[in-house]
Structure formats: C-alpha cells, structure tokens
Amino acid sequence: MKRVVVTGMGGVTAFGSSWDEIEVALRGGRNAVRRMPEWDYFSALHSRLACPLPAFELPAHYPRKKTRSMGLVSMYAVRASEFALADAGLAGDASIADGRMGVAYGSSSGSVQPIRAFGAMLETGSMTDVTSNSYVQMMPHTTAVNVGLFWDLKGRVIPTSSACASGSQAIGYAYEAIATGKQALMLAGGAEELSGPAVAVFDTLYATSTRNDEPHLTPRPFDVERDGLVVGEGAATLVLEEYEHARARGARIHAEVVGFGCNSDGAHMTQPTAATMAHAMRLALADATLAATAISYVNAHGTSTDRGDVAESAATAEIFGDAMPISSLKSYVGHTLGACGALEAWWTIEMMKRNWYAPTLNLDDVDPACAPLDYIRGAGREIDAEYVMSNNFAFGGINTSLVFRRVQ
C-alpha cells in the first residue's frame, strides 16, 4: 500500500474561498445564515433560512466550449478544483492530463434549472427550455465529469452522488485508488447548489430550523434547543497524491490520509443507526492501524437534527469515551449536503495545521439525550493533535469516516 498525502485544498464557501477569510469568520464566532425572502414564494415551506454563497461568477478565462455543459453545481466544483490545483502547484501543468490524475467527486443531485425544464416539458408538452446540455447539467455525475473534462483528465472517474456523504466518500475512494497504485493523483471533493427543493427535502421531514427571525441563533448542533438543520451550498476539492510522487516534484504536503471507513446501516432510509456509525469509525481506525486513543479531535457531522445528533454522539462516545473533543462546522455554514464531507475535511486539516479547533456555535446547553463528550464551546480550543477524524452520515444509512495525520 502506498502513502497518500493532501497537496492541494480549495473551495467556494459562504465565508469565501481563502482560508484567511474563513479563519477570521470561524474565530469571530459568526455564522453565514440568513433569511431568504425569495422563498416566501413556496407557501408551504416552513424554513426560510439558508447559507448562500456570496455573488458567484465564472472567471472570464473559462472557455464557453467547456462551461456550456455546466450547471451551477458543476461551476462550483470546477472553481473549487481550480483553487486546489493552484494550491498544489499544478495549475497549468499539462502533465496531469497524461492519465496519472483521476477524479472522485459528487453532489446530492445535478443542477435545478434543467430539472425545471424537463418538468415543464412533462407538465405542458413544451420543450422550449430543453437543450442539448440539459441532461448533462442535471445528471448525478455532472460534477465528476465536468471537473475531469475541464482539465482533460484521463484517469479514472469515480462519481459519488451519495447525499451528504458525497464529498467524504470521494476523498475515501480517491485515497484507495492511490493507495492501491491505480492512480498517482486524484481530484476529490463535493459540491452543492442551493435551491428551494433542496430545503423542501428536509422540510417535509420536519428536519429544518424554523428560527426564521433569528438566523444568528441557528443551527444549534447537540444543543437542547436545536430545531433542525439549515441548508447551505458551495464546493471543496482536495488534491490527493502518492507520497513519493509528491516528494519528487517538491510539493508542499498539508496532511496525510491514513484511514477511511465506509459502511451502511441497512435499516432505514432517513433514520441513523448509532451501532453502524460506530463501526464506520472502527473501520477507519483499523485502516489507519491506530487505537482510538491516537485521535485527538473529531469533526462531527453534527446536523442539528433531533435523532441524528443523538445517534452520532452515542457512536462517538462508544468509540472514544466521554473525553473526546468534538465540534460541528455546520454551525457556521449550514449543511452543505454533497459538499460537506470535502469542505469539513479541508477545514479540519487547516485547523490541525494550526493546532486550533473551532467551537460549535450556539451550543449553550448540551441535550441530555446526547452522549457525554468534550463538546468544544465558547472560544476555540488549542489542541496539539497528530491524528484527527472527520465523520459524515447520509440518507440511505451511508456512513463515512476519514482519519488525517499532521505532517511536520
């Protein structure tokens, strides 16, 4: 098995695209939640809250020939990947198109506008808005293929359209592709675009926050007063690389990927199962050949939903005991769905590099139903961690766990 390292990271988020501006927001203890008056159009929607990106425009140097197949979610994915490639020192490097680099990428679904066009076709019989690019903009693997096509990548393509495990599965599968010698480099990540239907998915399950007049007070992962999640959007990409390949080209190494666990509950489409969540963590630890005591921090999935937070905390406590430091980054930018696994991996690595970990916002009183853990609250926490874990759990009972090692 070959060693796998992270040599590039980048994204587009509600806090911006550079770590400097993201860190300012995290240390400032503010979230990106705002009320969405444009959603008043959806009369039956309970939640009017979201974490949208700032104004987004494609760079002028993107050729129309390559962007016409992109909906907004693919635009986010490509832009995030461009930032990651630049961070890895691979921007403009034509050699990545020789087959050494592959793509593992995902989103919950494709873009919304082409879905609207096909819906209008079914409703009215008119194909006015259906174009030759409509399907490729909405297909489940649209982010993976558009990222690959934009840089003419000829390695393997691994689509991970697996709801909120999309980004973390992509990183895990990319890690396995490199560790087993199938690829030297991989672009891995996840993306999501914001839409009313994306919120309605959770709203119909009564899983969204309805603090519509108090956006700064929600979401509240693990808090006794939590009332549901807030949907966000964005994209994040990691460049994964075989260790010797990275050393040979003098690449800067952010972290090493040392463990990945993935399994399924096999029980319920939307209700999580603590036992199989815990097993995913065990699988990641076994893959990394680490004892649980080696992990110094856990980045929680932490959606702020009733059953999700309870099950996840129980699973984490089962593996690590009640002294494990844990926090949820969704308290800042909401639940970015297909992007969250990659975004949270990126931010967790950045925090690990600085020995500083952001607290969970709005966590005033831990719900007694949640298992006892060392919930990071208030100010951030200084932790000298060699190994950290990042977990994500998705609809369909898809559980993922990643372990990263700090590289000195």
Coordinates of C-alpha atoms in Angstrom, one line a residue:
M1 CA 0.0 0.0 0.0
K2 CA 1.3 3.4 -0.9
R3 CA 1.1 6.5 1.3
V4 CA -1.4 9.2 0.3
V5 CA -1.0 12.9 1.1
V6 CA -3.0 16.0 0.6
T7 CA -1.1 18.5 -1.5
G8 CA -3.8 21.0 -2.5
M9 CA -7.0 22.3 -1.0
G10 CA -9.6 24.9 -2.1
G11 CA -13.2 25.7 -2.2
V12 CA -16.0 28.2 -2.6
T13 CA -18.0 28.7 0.6
A14 CA -20.4 31.2 2.3
F15 CA -17.3 32.6 4.1
G16 CA -15.3 33.0 0.9
S17 CA -12.6 31.0 -0.9
S18 CA -9.4 31.7 1.0
W19 CA -8.5 30.1 4.4
D20 CA -7.5 33.5 5.7
E21 CA -11.0 34.9 5.4
I22 CA -12.6 31.7 6.5
E23 CA -10.5 31.6 9.7
V24 CA -11.5 35.1 10.5
A25 CA -15.1 34.1 10.4
L26 CA -14.6 31.0 12.5
R27 CA -12.6 32.8 15.1
G28 CA -15.1 35.6 15.1
G29 CA -17.9 33.2 16.1
R30 CA -20.4 34.2 13.5
N31 CA -22.4 32.1 11.1
A32 CA -23.5 32.7 7.5
V33 CA -27.2 32.0 8.0
R34 CA -29.7 34.5 6.5
R35 CA -33.4 34.7 5.9
M36 CA -34.4 34.0 2.3
P37 CA -37.4 36.2 1.5
E38 CA -37.3 34.8 -2.1
W39 CA -38.6 31.6 -0.7
D40 CA -41.8 33.2 0.6
Y41 CA -43.0 32.1 -2.9
F42 CA -43.0 28.5 -1.5
S43 CA -46.0 29.0 0.7
A44 CA -45.9 25.6 2.4
L45 CA -42.2 25.7 3.2
H46 CA -41.6 26.1 6.9
S47 CA -38.0 27.2 6.9
R48 CA -36.9 30.4 5.2
L49 CA -33.2 30.0 6.2
A50 CA -30.1 29.2 4.3
C51 CA -26.4 29.8 3.9
P52 CA -25.9 31.0 0.4
L53 CA -22.6 31.9 -1.3
P54 CA -21.7 35.5 -1.9
A55 CA -22.2 36.6 -5.5
F56 CA -20.6 33.9 -7.8
E57 CA -19.3 34.5 -11.3
L58 CA -17.3 32.2 -13.5
P59 CA -13.9 33.6 -14.4
A60 CA -13.6 35.2 -17.8
H61 CA -10.8 32.8 -18.8
Y62 CA -13.2 29.8 -18.7
P63 CA -14.0 28.8 -22.4
R64 CA -17.6 28.6 -23.4
K65 CA -16.9 25.2 -25.0
K66 CA -16.3 23.8 -21.6
T67 CA -18.8 25.7 -19.5
R68 CA -21.9 25.0 -21.6
S69 CA -22.2 21.6 -20.1
M70 CA -22.1 23.0 -16.5
G71 CA -25.0 23.9 -14.3
L72 CA -24.3 25.9 -11.2
V73 CA -23.2 22.9 -9.1
S74 CA -20.5 21.9 -11.6
M75 CA -19.4 25.5 -11.8
Y76 CA -18.8 25.5 -8.1
A77 CA -16.9 22.1 -8.4
V78 CA -14.7 23.3 -11.2
R79 CA -13.9 26.6 -9.4
A80 CA -13.0 24.8 -6.2
S81 CA -10.8 22.4 -8.1
E82 CA -9.0 25.2 -9.8
F83 CA -8.2 26.7 -6.4
A84 CA -7.0 23.3 -5.2
L85 CA -4.8 22.7 -8.2
A86 CA -3.2 26.1 -7.8
D87 CA -2.6 25.4 -4.1
A88 CA -0.9 22.1 -5.1
G89 CA 1.3 23.9 -7.6
L90 CA -0.4 22.1 -10.5
A91 CA -2.3 24.9 -12.2
G92 CA -1.4 25.0 -15.8
D93 CA 0.6 21.8 -15.6
A94 CA -0.3 19.9 -18.8
S95 CA 1.3 16.7 -17.4
I96 CA -1.8 16.0 -15.2
A97 CA -3.7 15.1 -18.4
D98 CA -1.5 12.1 -19.2
G99 CA -3.7 9.7 -17.2
R100 CA -1.9 10.0 -13.8
M101 CA -4.7 12.1 -12.3
G102 CA -8.3 10.9 -11.9
V103 CA -11.4 12.4 -10.4
A104 CA -13.6 11.4 -7.5
Y105 CA -16.4 13.9 -7.0
G106 CA -20.1 14.1 -6.0
S107 CA -23.2 16.1 -5.2
S108 CA -26.6 15.2 -4.0
S109 CA -28.0 15.8 -7.4
G110 CA -27.4 17.8 -10.6
S111 CA -28.5 21.4 -11.2
V112 CA -32.1 22.5 -10.7
Q113 CA -32.7 24.6 -13.8
P114 CA -32.6 21.7 -16.3
I115 CA -34.8 19.7 -14.0
R116 CA -37.3 22.6 -14.2
A117 CA -37.1 22.5 -18.0
F118 CA -37.9 18.8 -18.1
G119 CA -40.7 19.3 -15.5
A120 CA -42.2 21.9 -17.8
M121 CA -42.0 19.5 -20.7
L122 CA -43.9 16.9 -18.7
E123 CA -46.5 19.5 -17.5
T124 CA -47.1 21.4 -20.7
G125 CA -45.7 19.3 -23.5
S126 CA -43.3 22.2 -24.4
M127 CA -39.6 21.6 -24.9
T128 CA -38.8 25.3 -25.2
D129 CA -36.3 25.2 -22.4
V130 CA -34.8 21.8 -23.0
T131 CA -31.4 22.0 -24.7
S132 CA -28.7 19.5 -25.7
N133 CA -26.9 20.3 -22.4
S134 CA -29.9 19.9 -20.1
Y135 CA -29.3 16.3 -19.2
V136 CA -25.5 16.6 -18.6
Q137 CA -26.2 19.6 -16.3
M138 CA -28.6 17.6 -14.2
M139 CA -27.2 14.1 -14.3
P140 CA -26.0 12.7 -10.9
H141 CA -22.3 12.5 -12.1
T142 CA -22.3 16.0 -13.6
T143 CA -19.7 17.4 -11.1
A144 CA -17.2 14.5 -11.6
V145 CA -17.3 14.6 -15.4
N146 CA -17.2 18.4 -15.7
V147 CA -14.2 18.6 -13.4
G148 CA -12.4 15.9 -15.4
L149 CA -13.3 17.4 -18.8
F150 CA -12.3 20.9 -17.8
W151 CA -8.6 19.8 -17.3
D152 CA -8.7 17.0 -19.9
L153 CA -8.0 14.4 -17.2
K154 CA -7.8 10.8 -18.5
G155 CA -7.6 8.9 -15.3
R156 CA -10.4 7.0 -13.6
V157 CA -13.7 8.9 -12.8
I158 CA -15.5 7.9 -9.5
P159 CA -18.8 9.6 -9.1
T160 CA -20.2 9.8 -5.6
S161 CA -23.7 11.0 -5.7
S162 CA -24.5 9.9 -2.2
A163 CA -26.2 12.8 -0.5
C164 CA -24.2 14.3 2.4
A165 CA -21.6 11.5 2.2
S166 CA -20.7 12.5 -1.4
G167 CA -17.6 14.6 -0.5
S168 CA -16.2 12.3 2.1
Q169 CA -16.8 9.2 0.0
A170 CA -15.0 10.9 -2.9
I171 CA -12.0 11.6 -0.7
G172 CA -12.1 8.0 0.7
Y173 CA -12.3 6.4 -2.8
A174 CA -9.6 8.7 -4.2
Y175 CA -7.4 7.7 -1.3
E176 CA -8.0 4.0 -2.0
A177 CA -7.3 4.5 -5.7
I178 CA -3.9 6.0 -4.9
A179 CA -3.0 3.7 -2.1
T180 CA -3.5 0.6 -4.3
G181 CA -1.4 2.1 -7.1
K182 CA -4.2 2.7 -9.6
Q183 CA -3.6 6.5 -9.8
A184 CA -0.8 8.9 -8.8
L185 CA -3.0 11.8 -8.2
M186 CA -6.8 12.4 -7.7
L187 CA -9.0 15.5 -7.5
A188 CA -11.5 14.6 -4.8
G189 CA -14.4 16.6 -3.4
G190 CA -18.1 17.5 -3.4
A191 CA -20.4 20.3 -4.3
E192 CA -24.0 21.5 -3.9
E193 CA -26.1 24.4 -5.2
L194 CA -28.8 26.0 -3.1
S195 CA -32.4 25.7 -4.1
G196 CA -35.9 25.6 -2.7
P197 CA -36.3 21.9 -3.5
A198 CA -33.1 21.1 -1.6
V199 CA -34.6 22.6 1.5
A200 CA -38.0 21.0 0.9
V201 CA -36.4 17.6 1.1
F202 CA -35.7 18.1 4.8
D203 CA -38.7 20.4 5.4
T204 CA -41.1 17.6 4.6
L205 CA -39.3 15.5 7.3
Y206 CA -39.6 18.4 9.8
A207 CA -35.8 18.5 10.0
T208 CA -35.3 22.1 9.1
S209 CA -34.8 25.0 11.5
T210 CA -37.7 27.5 11.6
R211 CA -36.0 30.2 13.6
N212 CA -36.7 32.4 10.6
D213 CA -36.4 35.7 12.6
E214 CA -33.3 34.6 14.5
P215 CA -30.8 33.4 11.8
H216 CA -27.8 34.1 14.1
L217 CA -29.1 31.6 16.6
T218 CA -29.3 28.5 14.4
P219 CA -28.3 25.8 13.6
R220 CA -27.5 24.5 17.1
P221 CA -25.8 21.1 16.9
F222 CA -26.2 19.0 20.0
D223 CA -28.0 21.8 21.9
V224 CA -31.2 21.0 23.8
E225 CA -32.9 23.9 22.0
R226 CA -31.9 22.8 18.4
D227 CA -34.8 22.7 16.0
G228 CA -33.3 21.4 12.8
L229 CA -30.7 22.0 10.1
V230 CA -30.0 24.9 7.8
V231 CA -29.1 24.1 4.2
G232 CA -26.0 25.7 2.7
E233 CA -24.1 25.5 -0.6
G234 CA -20.6 25.5 -2.0
A235 CA -17.8 23.2 -3.0
A236 CA -14.5 21.9 -1.8
T237 CA -11.7 20.0 -3.5
L238 CA -8.6 18.2 -2.2
V239 CA -5.7 17.2 -4.4
L240 CA -4.6 13.7 -3.2
E241 CA -1.2 12.4 -4.3
E242 CA 1.0 9.4 -3.8
Y243 CA 3.7 10.4 -1.3
E244 CA 6.8 9.7 -3.3
H245 CA 5.2 11.4 -6.3
A246 CA 4.6 14.5 -4.2
R247 CA 8.2 14.4 -2.8
A248 CA 9.7 14.0 -6.3
R249 CA 8.1 17.2 -7.5
G250 CA 8.8 19.1 -4.3
A251 CA 5.1 19.5 -3.4
R252 CA 4.0 21.1 -0.1
I253 CA 2.2 18.5 2.0
H254 CA -0.8 19.6 4.1
A255 CA -1.6 16.3 5.7
E256 CA -1.6 12.5 5.2
V257 CA -4.8 10.5 4.7
V258 CA -4.2 7.4 6.8
G259 CA -7.7 5.8 7.2
F260 CA -11.0 5.5 5.6
G261 CA -14.1 3.6 6.8
C262 CA -17.4 3.3 4.9
N263 CA -20.5 1.1 5.5
S264 CA -24.2 1.3 5.5
D265 CA -26.9 1.0 8.2
G266 CA -29.1 -1.4 6.2
A267 CA -32.0 -0.4 8.3
H268 CA -33.8 2.9 7.4
M269 CA -33.7 5.4 4.6
T270 CA -33.5 8.5 6.8
Q271 CA -33.1 7.4 10.5
P272 CA -29.5 6.9 11.6
T273 CA -28.2 3.9 13.5
A274 CA -25.5 4.5 16.2
A275 CA -24.1 1.0 16.0
T276 CA -23.2 1.2 12.3
M277 CA -21.9 4.8 12.7
A278 CA -19.5 3.5 15.3
H279 CA -18.5 0.6 13.1
A280 CA -17.5 3.0 10.3
M281 CA -15.2 4.8 12.8
R282 CA -13.7 1.4 13.8
L283 CA -13.1 0.6 10.1
A284 CA -11.3 3.9 9.6
L285 CA -9.1 3.3 12.7
A286 CA -8.4 -0.3 11.6
D287 CA -7.4 1.0 8.1
A288 CA -5.1 3.5 9.8
T289 CA -3.8 0.8 12.2
L290 CA -4.5 3.2 15.1
A291 CA -6.0 2.8 18.5
A292 CA -8.9 5.1 19.4
T293 CA -6.6 6.9 21.9
A294 CA -4.5 8.2 19.0
I295 CA -7.3 10.5 17.8
S296 CA -7.2 13.9 19.4
Y297 CA -10.2 15.6 17.8
V298 CA -13.4 14.5 15.9
N299 CA -15.1 16.7 13.4
A300 CA -18.8 15.8 13.8
H301 CA -21.3 15.5 11.1
G302 CA -23.5 17.5 13.6
T303 CA -26.5 18.4 11.5
S304 CA -28.6 19.8 14.4
T305 CA -31.4 17.3 13.8
D306 CA -33.0 15.5 16.8
R307 CA -32.2 11.9 16.1
G308 CA -29.0 12.5 14.1
D309 CA -27.2 14.3 16.9
V310 CA -28.2 11.7 19.5
A311 CA -27.1 8.7 17.4
E312 CA -23.8 10.3 16.3
S313 CA -22.9 11.4 19.8
A314 CA -23.6 7.9 21.1
A315 CA -21.5 6.3 18.4
T316 CA -18.6 8.7 19.0
A317 CA -18.7 8.1 22.8
E318 CA -18.8 4.3 22.2
I319 CA -15.5 4.5 20.4
F320 CA -13.7 7.3 22.2
G321 CA -15.3 7.8 25.6
D322 CA -16.5 11.0 27.1
A323 CA -13.2 12.9 26.9
M324 CA -13.1 13.3 23.1
P325 CA -13.0 16.9 21.9
I326 CA -15.7 17.3 19.2
S327 CA -17.3 20.2 17.3
S328 CA -19.6 20.7 14.3
L329 CA -18.6 23.1 11.4
K330 CA -22.2 23.0 10.2
S331 CA -23.0 25.5 12.9
Y332 CA -21.2 28.1 10.7
V333 CA -22.2 27.5 7.1
G334 CA -25.1 25.1 7.5
H335 CA -25.4 21.7 5.9
T336 CA -23.8 21.9 2.5
L337 CA -25.1 18.4 1.6
G338 CA -22.9 16.9 -1.1
A339 CA -20.1 19.4 -0.3
C340 CA -20.0 19.0 3.4
G341 CA -17.6 16.0 3.6
A342 CA -15.0 17.7 1.5
L343 CA -15.5 21.1 3.0
E344 CA -15.2 19.8 6.5
A345 CA -12.2 17.7 5.7
W346 CA -10.5 20.8 4.2
W347 CA -11.3 22.9 7.3
T348 CA -10.3 20.2 9.7
I349 CA -6.9 19.8 8.1
E350 CA -6.4 23.6 8.2
M351 CA -7.3 23.6 11.9
M352 CA -5.0 20.7 12.5
K353 CA -2.1 22.5 10.9
R354 CA -2.6 25.5 13.3
N355 CA -3.4 23.5 16.5
W356 CA -6.7 25.4 16.8
Y357 CA -10.2 24.0 16.6
A358 CA -13.4 26.0 16.1
P359 CA -16.2 25.5 18.6
T360 CA -19.8 24.6 17.8
L361 CA -21.7 27.8 17.6
N362 CA -25.0 28.2 19.6
L363 CA -24.2 25.2 21.7
D364 CA -25.3 26.6 25.1
D365 CA -26.8 23.6 26.8
V366 CA -25.9 20.1 25.6
D367 CA -29.0 18.0 25.2
P368 CA -29.1 15.4 28.0
A369 CA -30.2 12.8 25.3
C370 CA -26.8 13.3 23.6
A371 CA -23.9 11.2 24.9
P372 CA -21.3 12.9 27.1
L373 CA -18.3 14.1 25.1
D374 CA -15.9 17.1 25.4
Y375 CA -18.1 19.4 23.2
I376 CA -15.9 22.4 22.2
R377 CA -18.0 25.5 23.1
G378 CA -17.4 29.2 23.5
A379 CA -13.9 30.0 22.4
G380 CA -12.0 27.7 20.2
R381 CA -9.6 25.1 21.6
E382 CA -5.8 24.7 21.3
I383 CA -5.1 21.1 20.7
D384 CA -1.8 19.6 19.6
A385 CA -3.1 16.8 17.5
E386 CA -1.2 14.3 15.4
Y387 CA -4.4 12.5 14.2
V388 CA -7.9 13.8 13.7
M389 CA -11.1 12.2 12.4
S390 CA -13.9 13.6 10.2
N391 CA -17.2 11.9 10.0
N392 CA -20.2 12.2 7.7
F393 CA -23.5 10.2 7.6
A394 CA -26.0 10.3 4.8
F395 CA -29.5 9.4 3.7
G396 CA -29.7 5.7 3.0
G397 CA -27.6 5.0 6.0
I398 CA -24.3 5.7 4.3
N399 CA -21.6 6.2 6.9
T400 CA -18.1 7.5 6.3
S401 CA -15.1 8.2 8.5
L402 CA -11.7 9.7 7.5
V403 CA -8.5 9.9 9.5
F404 CA -5.9 12.5 8.8
R405 CA -2.3 12.8 10.1
R406 CA -0.5 16.0 10.6
V407 CA 2.7 16.2 8.6
Q408 CA 5.6 18.1 10.3

